[in-house]
PDB file of C-alpha atoms in Angstrom:
ATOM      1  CA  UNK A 191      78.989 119.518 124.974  1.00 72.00           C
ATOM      2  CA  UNK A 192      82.311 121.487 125.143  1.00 83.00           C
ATOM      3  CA  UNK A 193      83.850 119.236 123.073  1.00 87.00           C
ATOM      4  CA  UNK A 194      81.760 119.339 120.296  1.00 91.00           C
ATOM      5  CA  UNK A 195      81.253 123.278 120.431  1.00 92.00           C
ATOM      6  CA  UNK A 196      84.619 123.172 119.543  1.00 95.00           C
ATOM      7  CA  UNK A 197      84.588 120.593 117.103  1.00 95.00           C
ATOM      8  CA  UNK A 198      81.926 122.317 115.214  1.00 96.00           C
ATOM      9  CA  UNK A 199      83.723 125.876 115.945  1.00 97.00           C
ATOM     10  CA  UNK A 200      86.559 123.961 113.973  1.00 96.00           C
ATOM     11  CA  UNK A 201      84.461 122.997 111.126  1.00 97.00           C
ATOM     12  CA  UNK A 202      82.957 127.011 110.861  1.00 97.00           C
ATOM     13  CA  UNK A 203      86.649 128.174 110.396  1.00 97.00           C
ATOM     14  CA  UNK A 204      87.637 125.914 108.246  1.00 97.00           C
ATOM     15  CA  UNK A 205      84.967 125.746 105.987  1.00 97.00           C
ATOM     16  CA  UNK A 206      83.869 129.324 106.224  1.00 97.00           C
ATOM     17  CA  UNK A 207      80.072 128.156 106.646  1.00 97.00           C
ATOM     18  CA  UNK A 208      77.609 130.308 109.118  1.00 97.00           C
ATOM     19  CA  UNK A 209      76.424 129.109 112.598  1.00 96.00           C
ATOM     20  CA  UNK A 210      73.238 128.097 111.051  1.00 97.00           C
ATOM     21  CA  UNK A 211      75.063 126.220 107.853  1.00 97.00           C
ATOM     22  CA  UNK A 212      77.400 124.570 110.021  1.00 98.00           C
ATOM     23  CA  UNK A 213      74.317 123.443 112.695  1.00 97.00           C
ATOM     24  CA  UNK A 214      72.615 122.158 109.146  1.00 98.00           C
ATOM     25  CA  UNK A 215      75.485 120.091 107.979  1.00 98.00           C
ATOM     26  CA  UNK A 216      76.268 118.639 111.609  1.00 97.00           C
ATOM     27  CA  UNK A 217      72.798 117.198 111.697  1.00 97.00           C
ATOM     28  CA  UNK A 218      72.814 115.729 108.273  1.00 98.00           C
ATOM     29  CA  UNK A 219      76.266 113.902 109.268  1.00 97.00           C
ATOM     30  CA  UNK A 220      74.257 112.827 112.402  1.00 96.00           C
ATOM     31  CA  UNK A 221      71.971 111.065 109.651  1.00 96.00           C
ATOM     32  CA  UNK A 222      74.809 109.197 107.680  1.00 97.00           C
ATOM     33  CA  UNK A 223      74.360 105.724 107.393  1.00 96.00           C
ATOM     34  CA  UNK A 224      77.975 105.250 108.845  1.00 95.00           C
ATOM     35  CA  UNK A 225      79.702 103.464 111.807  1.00 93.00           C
ATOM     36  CA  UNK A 226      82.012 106.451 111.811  1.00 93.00           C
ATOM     37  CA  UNK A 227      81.176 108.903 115.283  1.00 94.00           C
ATOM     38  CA  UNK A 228      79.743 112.075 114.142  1.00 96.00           C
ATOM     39  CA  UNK A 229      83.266 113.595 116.059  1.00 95.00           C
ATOM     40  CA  UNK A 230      85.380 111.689 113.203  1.00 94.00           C
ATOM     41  CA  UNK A 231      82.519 112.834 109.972  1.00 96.00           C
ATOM     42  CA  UNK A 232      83.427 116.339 111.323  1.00 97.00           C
ATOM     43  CA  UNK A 233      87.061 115.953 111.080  1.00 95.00           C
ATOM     44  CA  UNK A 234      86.610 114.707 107.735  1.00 96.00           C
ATOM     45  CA  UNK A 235      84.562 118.359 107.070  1.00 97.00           C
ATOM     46  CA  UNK A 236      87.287 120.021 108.599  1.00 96.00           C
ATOM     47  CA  UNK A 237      89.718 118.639 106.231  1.00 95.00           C
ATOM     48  CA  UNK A 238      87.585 119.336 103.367  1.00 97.00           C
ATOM     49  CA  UNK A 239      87.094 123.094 104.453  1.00 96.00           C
ATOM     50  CA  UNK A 240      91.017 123.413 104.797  1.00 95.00           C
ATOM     51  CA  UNK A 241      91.013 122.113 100.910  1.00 94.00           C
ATOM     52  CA  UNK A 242      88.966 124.323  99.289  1.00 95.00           C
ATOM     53  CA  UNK A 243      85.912 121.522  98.593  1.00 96.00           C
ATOM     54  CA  UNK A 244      82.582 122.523  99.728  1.00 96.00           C
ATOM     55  CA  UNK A 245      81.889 120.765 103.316  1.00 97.00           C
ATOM     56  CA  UNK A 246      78.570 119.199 102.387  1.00 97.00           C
ATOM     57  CA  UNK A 247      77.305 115.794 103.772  1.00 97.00           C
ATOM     58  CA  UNK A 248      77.698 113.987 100.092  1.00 97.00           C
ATOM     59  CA  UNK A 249      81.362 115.206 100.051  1.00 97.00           C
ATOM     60  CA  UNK A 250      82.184 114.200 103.656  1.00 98.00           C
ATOM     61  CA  UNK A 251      80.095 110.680 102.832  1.00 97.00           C
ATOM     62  CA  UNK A 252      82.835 109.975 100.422  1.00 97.00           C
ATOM     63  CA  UNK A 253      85.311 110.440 102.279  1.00 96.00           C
ATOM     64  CA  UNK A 254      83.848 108.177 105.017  1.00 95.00           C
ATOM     65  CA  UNK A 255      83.253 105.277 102.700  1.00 95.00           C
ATOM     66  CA  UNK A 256      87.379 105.662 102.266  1.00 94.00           C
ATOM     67  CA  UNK A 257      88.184 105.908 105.625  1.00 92.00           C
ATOM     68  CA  UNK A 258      86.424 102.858 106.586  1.00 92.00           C
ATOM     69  CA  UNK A 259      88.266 101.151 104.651  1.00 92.00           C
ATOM     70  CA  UNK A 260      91.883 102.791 104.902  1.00 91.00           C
ATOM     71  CA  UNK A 261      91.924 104.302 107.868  1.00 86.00           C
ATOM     72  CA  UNK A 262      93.884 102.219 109.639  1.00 88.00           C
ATOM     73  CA  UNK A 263      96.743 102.940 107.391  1.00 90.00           C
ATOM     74  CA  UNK A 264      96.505 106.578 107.513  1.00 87.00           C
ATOM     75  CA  UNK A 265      96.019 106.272 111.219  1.00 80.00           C
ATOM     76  CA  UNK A 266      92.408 106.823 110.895  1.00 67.00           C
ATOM     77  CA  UNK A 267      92.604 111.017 111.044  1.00 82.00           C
ATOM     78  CA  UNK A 268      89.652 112.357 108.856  1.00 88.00           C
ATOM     79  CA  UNK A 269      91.160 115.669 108.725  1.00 90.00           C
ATOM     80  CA  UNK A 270      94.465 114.012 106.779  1.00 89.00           C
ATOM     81  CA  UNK A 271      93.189 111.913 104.375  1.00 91.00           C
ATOM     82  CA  UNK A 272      90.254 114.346 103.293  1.00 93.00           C
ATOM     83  CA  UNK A 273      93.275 116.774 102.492  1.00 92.00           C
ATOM     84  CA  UNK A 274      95.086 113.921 100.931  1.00 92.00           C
ATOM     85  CA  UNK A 275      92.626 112.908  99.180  1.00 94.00           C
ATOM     86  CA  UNK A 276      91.373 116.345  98.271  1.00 95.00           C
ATOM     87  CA  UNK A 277      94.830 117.462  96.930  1.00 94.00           C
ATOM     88  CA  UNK A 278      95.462 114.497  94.834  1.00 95.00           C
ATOM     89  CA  UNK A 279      92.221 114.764  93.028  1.00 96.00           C
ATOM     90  CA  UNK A 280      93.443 118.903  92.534  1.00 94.00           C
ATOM     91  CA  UNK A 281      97.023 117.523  91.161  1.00 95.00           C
ATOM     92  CA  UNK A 282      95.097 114.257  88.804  1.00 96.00           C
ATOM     93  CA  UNK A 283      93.863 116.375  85.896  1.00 92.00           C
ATOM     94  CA  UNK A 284      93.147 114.069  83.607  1.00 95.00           C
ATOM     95  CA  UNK A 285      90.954 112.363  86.306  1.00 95.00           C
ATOM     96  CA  UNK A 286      88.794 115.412  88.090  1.00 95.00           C
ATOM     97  CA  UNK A 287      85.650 116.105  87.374  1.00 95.00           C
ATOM     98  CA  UNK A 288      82.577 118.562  88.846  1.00 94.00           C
ATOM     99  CA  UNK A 289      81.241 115.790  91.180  1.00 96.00           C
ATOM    100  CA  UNK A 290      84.244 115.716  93.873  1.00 97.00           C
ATOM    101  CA  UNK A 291      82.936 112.464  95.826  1.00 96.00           C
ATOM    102  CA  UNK A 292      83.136 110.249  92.792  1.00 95.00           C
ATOM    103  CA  UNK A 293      86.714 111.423  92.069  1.00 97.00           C
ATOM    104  CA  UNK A 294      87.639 110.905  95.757  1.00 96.00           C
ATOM    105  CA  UNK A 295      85.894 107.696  95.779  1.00 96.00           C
ATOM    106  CA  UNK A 296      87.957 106.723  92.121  1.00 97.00           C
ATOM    107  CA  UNK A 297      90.839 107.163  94.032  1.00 97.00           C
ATOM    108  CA  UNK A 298      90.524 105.463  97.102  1.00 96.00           C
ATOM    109  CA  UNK A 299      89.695 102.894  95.144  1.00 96.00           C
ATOM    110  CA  UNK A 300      92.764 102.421  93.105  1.00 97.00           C
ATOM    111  CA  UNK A 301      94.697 102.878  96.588  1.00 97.00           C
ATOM    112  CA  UNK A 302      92.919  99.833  98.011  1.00 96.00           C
ATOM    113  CA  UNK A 303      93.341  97.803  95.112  1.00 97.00           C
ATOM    114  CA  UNK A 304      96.914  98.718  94.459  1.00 97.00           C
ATOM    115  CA  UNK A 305      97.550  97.451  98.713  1.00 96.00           C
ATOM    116  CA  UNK A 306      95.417  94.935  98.182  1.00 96.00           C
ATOM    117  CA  UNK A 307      97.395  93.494  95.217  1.00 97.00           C
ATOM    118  CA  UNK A 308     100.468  93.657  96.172  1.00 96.00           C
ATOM    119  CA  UNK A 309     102.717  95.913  99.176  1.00 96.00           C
ATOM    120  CA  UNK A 310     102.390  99.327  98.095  1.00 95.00           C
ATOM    121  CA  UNK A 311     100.212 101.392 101.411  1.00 96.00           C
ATOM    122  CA  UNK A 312      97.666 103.919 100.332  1.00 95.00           C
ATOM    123  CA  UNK A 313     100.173 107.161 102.512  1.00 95.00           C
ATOM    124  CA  UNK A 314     103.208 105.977 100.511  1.00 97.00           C
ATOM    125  CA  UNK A 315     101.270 105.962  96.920  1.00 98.00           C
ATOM    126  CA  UNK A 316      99.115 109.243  97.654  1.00 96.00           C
ATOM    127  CA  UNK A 317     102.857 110.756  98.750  1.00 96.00           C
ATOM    128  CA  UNK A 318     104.355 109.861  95.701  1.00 98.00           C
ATOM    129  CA  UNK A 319     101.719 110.567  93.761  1.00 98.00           C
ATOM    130  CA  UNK A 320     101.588 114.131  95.216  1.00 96.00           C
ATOM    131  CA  UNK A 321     104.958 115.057  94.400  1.00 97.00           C
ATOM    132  CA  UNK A 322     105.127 113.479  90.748  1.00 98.00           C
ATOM    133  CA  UNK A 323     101.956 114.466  89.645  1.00 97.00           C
ATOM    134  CA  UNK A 324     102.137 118.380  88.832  1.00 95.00           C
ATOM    135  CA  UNK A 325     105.042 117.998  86.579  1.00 96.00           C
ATOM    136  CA  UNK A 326     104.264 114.821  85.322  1.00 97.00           C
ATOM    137  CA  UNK A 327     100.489 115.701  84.198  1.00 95.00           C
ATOM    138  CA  UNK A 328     102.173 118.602  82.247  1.00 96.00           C
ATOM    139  CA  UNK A 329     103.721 116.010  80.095  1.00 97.00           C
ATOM    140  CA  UNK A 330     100.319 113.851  79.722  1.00 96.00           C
ATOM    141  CA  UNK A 331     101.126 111.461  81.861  1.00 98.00           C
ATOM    142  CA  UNK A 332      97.817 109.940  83.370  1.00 98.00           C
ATOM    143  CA  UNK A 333      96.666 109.353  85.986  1.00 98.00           C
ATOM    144  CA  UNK A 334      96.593 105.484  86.335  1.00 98.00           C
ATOM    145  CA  UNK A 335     100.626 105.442  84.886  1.00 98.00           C
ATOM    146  CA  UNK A 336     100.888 107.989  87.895  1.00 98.00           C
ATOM    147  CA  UNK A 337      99.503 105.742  90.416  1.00 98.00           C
ATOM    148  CA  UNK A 338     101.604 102.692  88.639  1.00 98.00           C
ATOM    149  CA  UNK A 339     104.797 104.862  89.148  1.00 98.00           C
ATOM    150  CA  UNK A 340     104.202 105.275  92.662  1.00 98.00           C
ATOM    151  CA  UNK A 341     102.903 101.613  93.858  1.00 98.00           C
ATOM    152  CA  UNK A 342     106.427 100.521  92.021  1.00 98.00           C
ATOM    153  CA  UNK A 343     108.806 103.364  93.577  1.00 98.00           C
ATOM    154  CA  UNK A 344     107.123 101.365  96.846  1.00 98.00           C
ATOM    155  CA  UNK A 345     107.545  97.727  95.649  1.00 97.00           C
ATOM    156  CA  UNK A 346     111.620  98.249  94.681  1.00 98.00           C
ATOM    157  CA  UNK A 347     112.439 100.124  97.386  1.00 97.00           C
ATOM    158  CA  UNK A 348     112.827 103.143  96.002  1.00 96.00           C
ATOM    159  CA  UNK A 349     113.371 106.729  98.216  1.00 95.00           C
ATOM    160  CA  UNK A 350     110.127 108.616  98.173  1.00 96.00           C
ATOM    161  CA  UNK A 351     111.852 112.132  97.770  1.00 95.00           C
ATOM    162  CA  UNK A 352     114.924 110.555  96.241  1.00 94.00           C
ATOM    163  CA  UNK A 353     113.021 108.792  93.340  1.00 96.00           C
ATOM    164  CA  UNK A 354     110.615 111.590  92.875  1.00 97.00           C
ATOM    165  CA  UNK A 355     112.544 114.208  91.620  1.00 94.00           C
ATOM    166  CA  UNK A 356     114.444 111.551  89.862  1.00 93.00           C
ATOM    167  CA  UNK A 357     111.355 110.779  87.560  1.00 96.00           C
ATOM    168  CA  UNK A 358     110.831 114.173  87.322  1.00 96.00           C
ATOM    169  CA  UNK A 359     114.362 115.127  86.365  1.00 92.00           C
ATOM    170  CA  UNK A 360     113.976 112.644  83.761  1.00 93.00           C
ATOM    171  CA  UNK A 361     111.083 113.196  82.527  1.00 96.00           C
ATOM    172  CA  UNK A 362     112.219 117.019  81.801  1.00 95.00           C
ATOM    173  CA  UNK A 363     115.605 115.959  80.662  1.00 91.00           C
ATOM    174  CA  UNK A 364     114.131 113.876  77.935  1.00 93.00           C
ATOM    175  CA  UNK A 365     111.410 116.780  76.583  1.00 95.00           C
ATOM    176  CA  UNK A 366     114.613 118.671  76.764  1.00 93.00           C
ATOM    177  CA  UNK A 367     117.381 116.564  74.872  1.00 90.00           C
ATOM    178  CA  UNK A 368     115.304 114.057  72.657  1.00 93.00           C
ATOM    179  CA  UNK A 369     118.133 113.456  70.433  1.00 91.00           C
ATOM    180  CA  UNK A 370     120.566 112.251  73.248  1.00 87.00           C
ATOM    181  CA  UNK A 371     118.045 110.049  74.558  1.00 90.00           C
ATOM    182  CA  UNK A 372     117.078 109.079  71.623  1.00 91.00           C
ATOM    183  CA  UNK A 373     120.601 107.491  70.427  1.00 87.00           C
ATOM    184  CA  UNK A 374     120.551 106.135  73.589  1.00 86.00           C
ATOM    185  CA  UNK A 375     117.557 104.368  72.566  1.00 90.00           C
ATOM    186  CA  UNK A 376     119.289 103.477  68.967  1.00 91.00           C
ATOM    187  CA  UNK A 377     122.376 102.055  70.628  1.00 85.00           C
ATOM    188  CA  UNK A 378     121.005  99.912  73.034  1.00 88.00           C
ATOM    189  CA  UNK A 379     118.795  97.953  69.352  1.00 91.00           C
ATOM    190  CA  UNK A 380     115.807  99.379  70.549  1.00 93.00           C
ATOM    191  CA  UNK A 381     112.978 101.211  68.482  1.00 96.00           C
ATOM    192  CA  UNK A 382     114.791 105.148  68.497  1.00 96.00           C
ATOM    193  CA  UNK A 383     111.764 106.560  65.851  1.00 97.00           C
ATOM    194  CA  UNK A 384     109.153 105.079  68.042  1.00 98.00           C
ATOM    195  CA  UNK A 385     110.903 106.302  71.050  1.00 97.00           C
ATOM    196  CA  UNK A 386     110.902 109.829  69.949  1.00 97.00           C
ATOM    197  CA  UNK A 387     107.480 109.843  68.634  1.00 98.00           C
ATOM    198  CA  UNK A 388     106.464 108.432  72.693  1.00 98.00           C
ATOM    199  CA  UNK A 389     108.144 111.750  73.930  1.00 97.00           C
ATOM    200  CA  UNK A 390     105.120 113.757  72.351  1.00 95.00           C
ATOM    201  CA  UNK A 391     102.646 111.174  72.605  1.00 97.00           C
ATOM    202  CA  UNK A 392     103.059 108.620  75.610  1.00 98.00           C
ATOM    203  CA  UNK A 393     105.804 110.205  77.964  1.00 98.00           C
ATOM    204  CA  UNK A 394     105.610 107.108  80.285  1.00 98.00           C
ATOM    205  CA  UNK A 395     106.387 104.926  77.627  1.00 98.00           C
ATOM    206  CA  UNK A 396     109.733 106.856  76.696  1.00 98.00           C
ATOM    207  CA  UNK A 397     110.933 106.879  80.006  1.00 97.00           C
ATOM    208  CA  UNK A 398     110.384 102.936  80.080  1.00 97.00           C
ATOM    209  CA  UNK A 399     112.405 102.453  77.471  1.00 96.00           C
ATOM    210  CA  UNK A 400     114.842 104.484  78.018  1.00 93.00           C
ATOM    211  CA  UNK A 401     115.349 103.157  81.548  1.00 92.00           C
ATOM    212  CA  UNK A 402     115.755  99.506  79.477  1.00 91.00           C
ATOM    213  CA  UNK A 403     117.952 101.109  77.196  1.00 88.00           C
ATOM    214  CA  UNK A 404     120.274 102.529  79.535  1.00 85.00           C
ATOM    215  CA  UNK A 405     121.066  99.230  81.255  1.00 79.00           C
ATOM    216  CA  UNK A 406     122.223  98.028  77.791  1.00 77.00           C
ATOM    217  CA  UNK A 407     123.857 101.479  76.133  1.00 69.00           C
ATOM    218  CA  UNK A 408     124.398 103.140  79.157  1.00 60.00           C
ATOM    219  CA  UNK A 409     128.086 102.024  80.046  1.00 61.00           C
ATOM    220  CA  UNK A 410     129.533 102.681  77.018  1.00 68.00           C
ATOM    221  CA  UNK A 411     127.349 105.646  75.940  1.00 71.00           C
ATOM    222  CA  UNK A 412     129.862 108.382  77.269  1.00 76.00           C
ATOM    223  CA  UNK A 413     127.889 111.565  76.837  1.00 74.00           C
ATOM    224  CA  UNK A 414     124.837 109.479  77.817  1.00 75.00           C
ATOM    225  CA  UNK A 415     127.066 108.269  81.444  1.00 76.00           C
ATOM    226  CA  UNK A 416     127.691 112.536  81.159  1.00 76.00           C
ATOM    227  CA  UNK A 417     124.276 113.080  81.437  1.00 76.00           C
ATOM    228  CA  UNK A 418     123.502 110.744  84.519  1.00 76.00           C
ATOM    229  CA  UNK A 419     126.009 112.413  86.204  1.00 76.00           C
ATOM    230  CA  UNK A 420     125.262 116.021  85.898  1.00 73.00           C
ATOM    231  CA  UNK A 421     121.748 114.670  86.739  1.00 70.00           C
ATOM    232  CA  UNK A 422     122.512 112.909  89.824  1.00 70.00           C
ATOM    233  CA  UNK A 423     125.380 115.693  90.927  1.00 57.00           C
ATOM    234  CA  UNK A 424     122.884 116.614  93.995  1.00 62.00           C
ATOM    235  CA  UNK A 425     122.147 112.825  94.597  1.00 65.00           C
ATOM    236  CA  UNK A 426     118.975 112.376  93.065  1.00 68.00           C
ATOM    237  CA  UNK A 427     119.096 108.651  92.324  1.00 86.00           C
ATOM    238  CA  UNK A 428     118.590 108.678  88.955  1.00 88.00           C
ATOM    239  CA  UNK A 429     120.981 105.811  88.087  1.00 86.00           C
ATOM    240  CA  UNK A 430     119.237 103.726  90.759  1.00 89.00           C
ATOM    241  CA  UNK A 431     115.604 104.972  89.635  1.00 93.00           C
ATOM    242  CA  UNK A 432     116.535 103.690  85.813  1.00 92.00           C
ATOM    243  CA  UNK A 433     118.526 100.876  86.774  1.00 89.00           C
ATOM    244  CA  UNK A 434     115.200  99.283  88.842  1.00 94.00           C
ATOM    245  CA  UNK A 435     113.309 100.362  86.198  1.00 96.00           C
ATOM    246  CA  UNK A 436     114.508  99.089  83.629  1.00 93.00           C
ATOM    247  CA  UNK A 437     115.036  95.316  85.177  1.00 92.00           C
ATOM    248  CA  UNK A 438     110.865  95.467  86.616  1.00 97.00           C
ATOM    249  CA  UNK A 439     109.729  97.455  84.037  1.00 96.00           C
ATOM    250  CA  UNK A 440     106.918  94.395  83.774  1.00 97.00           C
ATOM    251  CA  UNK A 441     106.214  95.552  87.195  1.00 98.00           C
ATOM    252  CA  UNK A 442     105.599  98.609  86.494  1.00 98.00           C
ATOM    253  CA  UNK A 443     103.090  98.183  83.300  1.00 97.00           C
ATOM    254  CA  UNK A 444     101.569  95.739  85.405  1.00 98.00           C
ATOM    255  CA  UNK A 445     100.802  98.186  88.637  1.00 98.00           C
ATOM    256  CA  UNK A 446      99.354 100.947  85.773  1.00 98.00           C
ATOM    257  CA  UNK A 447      97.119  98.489  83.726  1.00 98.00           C
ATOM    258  CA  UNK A 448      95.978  97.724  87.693  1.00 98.00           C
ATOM    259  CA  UNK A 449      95.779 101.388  88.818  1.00 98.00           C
ATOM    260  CA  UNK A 450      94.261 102.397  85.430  1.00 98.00           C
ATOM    261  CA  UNK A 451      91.399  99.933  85.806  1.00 97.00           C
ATOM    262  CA  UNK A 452      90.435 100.670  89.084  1.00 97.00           C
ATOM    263  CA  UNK A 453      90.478 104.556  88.787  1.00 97.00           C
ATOM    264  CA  UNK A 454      87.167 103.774  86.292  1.00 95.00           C
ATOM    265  CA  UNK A 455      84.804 102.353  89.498  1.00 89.00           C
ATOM    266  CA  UNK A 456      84.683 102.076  92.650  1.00 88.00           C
ATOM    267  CA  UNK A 457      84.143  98.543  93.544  1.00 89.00           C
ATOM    268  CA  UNK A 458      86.605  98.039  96.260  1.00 89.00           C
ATOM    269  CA  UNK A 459      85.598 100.808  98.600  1.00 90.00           C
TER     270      UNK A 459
END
């Protein structure tokens, strides 16, 4: 009885509901058609009150339906993946709507399908995700070419922190410079008009190509090899980040067609 005066103590500071509210909501998680204790649902409110998302039993009934079936890779903690969850959904603009448990539920499912399809694990993807999505949604990059970029940083091998500000750097750099990337582009016999057309319209796209155009123009492109290094002066793996890239850029279409597709259901979870 201690133990869950506490636990529901927890879930009144967190989620800033009354006594009474928080007595409500701990019976209707009682009621949830769920193997998950009651202990665990109330974690998952907890996590959701530390958020910012309103701790009702729909919300925390999405979660659950995620946890089930990735818990084990986020060690099972409600409290964690609710925020994890709950912040990715705030940082996805392109994907959040008004009804929070079909967003959550959107992108639980694109974890599970992206681990189920090949070794990218849901904490690694979310991660990345995390840190490349606020700067990388300012350019219109969506969600699903998000989730791509992160299952593939996973897949090569590539540093988490390392290859996220990378992308990032690059993905500035290029909004920033368009003609130096863009004779990058022309020297390497690759589409230059089209690439500077994708800077305004399809950022992902221009950094794919230029990450395939810099393995062919990027040795002898001088003020191009400048670039890289002024870039990569506080070791942020660009040359590495491009050079993968642009030799499994397949891979990487291929892991954002995936994530793209399952971001529109929720079939897996």
């Amino acid at each position: 009885a201690a133990l869950v005066s506490d636990e529901l103590a927890n879930v009144k500071k967190a989620t800033g509901l009354t006594p009474a509210e928080v007595e409500a909501l701990n019976g209707q998680l009682r009621n949830l058609d769920t193997r998950t204790a009651t202990s665990q649902l109330r974690e998952i409110a907890v996590g959701l009150g530390q958020a910012g998302v309103a701790a009702t039993s729909v919300n925390v009934d999405a979660i659950d339906k995620i946890v089930v079936v990735l818990g084990d890779e986020f060690g099972a903690n409600g409290t964690e993946i609710a925020n994890t969850l709950s912040v990715l959904r705030n940082n996805l603009n392109d994907l959040k709507t008004g009804d929070y448990g079909a967003d959550v539920m959107a992108i639980g499912n694109a974890l599970n399908e992206l681990g189920a399809n090949g070794l990218a694990t849901a904490p690694v993807v979310s991660d990345i995700a995390n840190r490349i999505a606020g700067v990388a949604g300012t350019f219109r990059v969506t969600s699903g070419e998000i989730f791509g970029t992160a299952a593939t940083f996973q897949e090569l091998g590539i540093n988490t922190e390392r290859g996220s500000t990378a992308y990032i750097k690059i993905l500035q750099r290029m909004a920033a410079e368009p003609a130096k990337f863009a004779d990058v582009v022309r020297r390497a016999g690759l589409d230059a008009n089209g690439f500077t057309q994708d800077l305004n319209e399809n950022m992902q796209r221009a950094f794919i190509t230029i990450a395939r155009a810099a393995q062919t123009a990027g040795a002898e492109n001088t003020e191009f090899a400048a670039i890289l290094k002024e870039l990569d002066a506080d070791g942020a793996g660009i040359s590495e980040l491009l050079s993968k890239i642009g030799t499994n850029s397949g891979l990487l279409e291929e892991k954002t067609a995936l994530a793209t597709e399952a971001l529109q259901s929720n079939t897996s979870i």
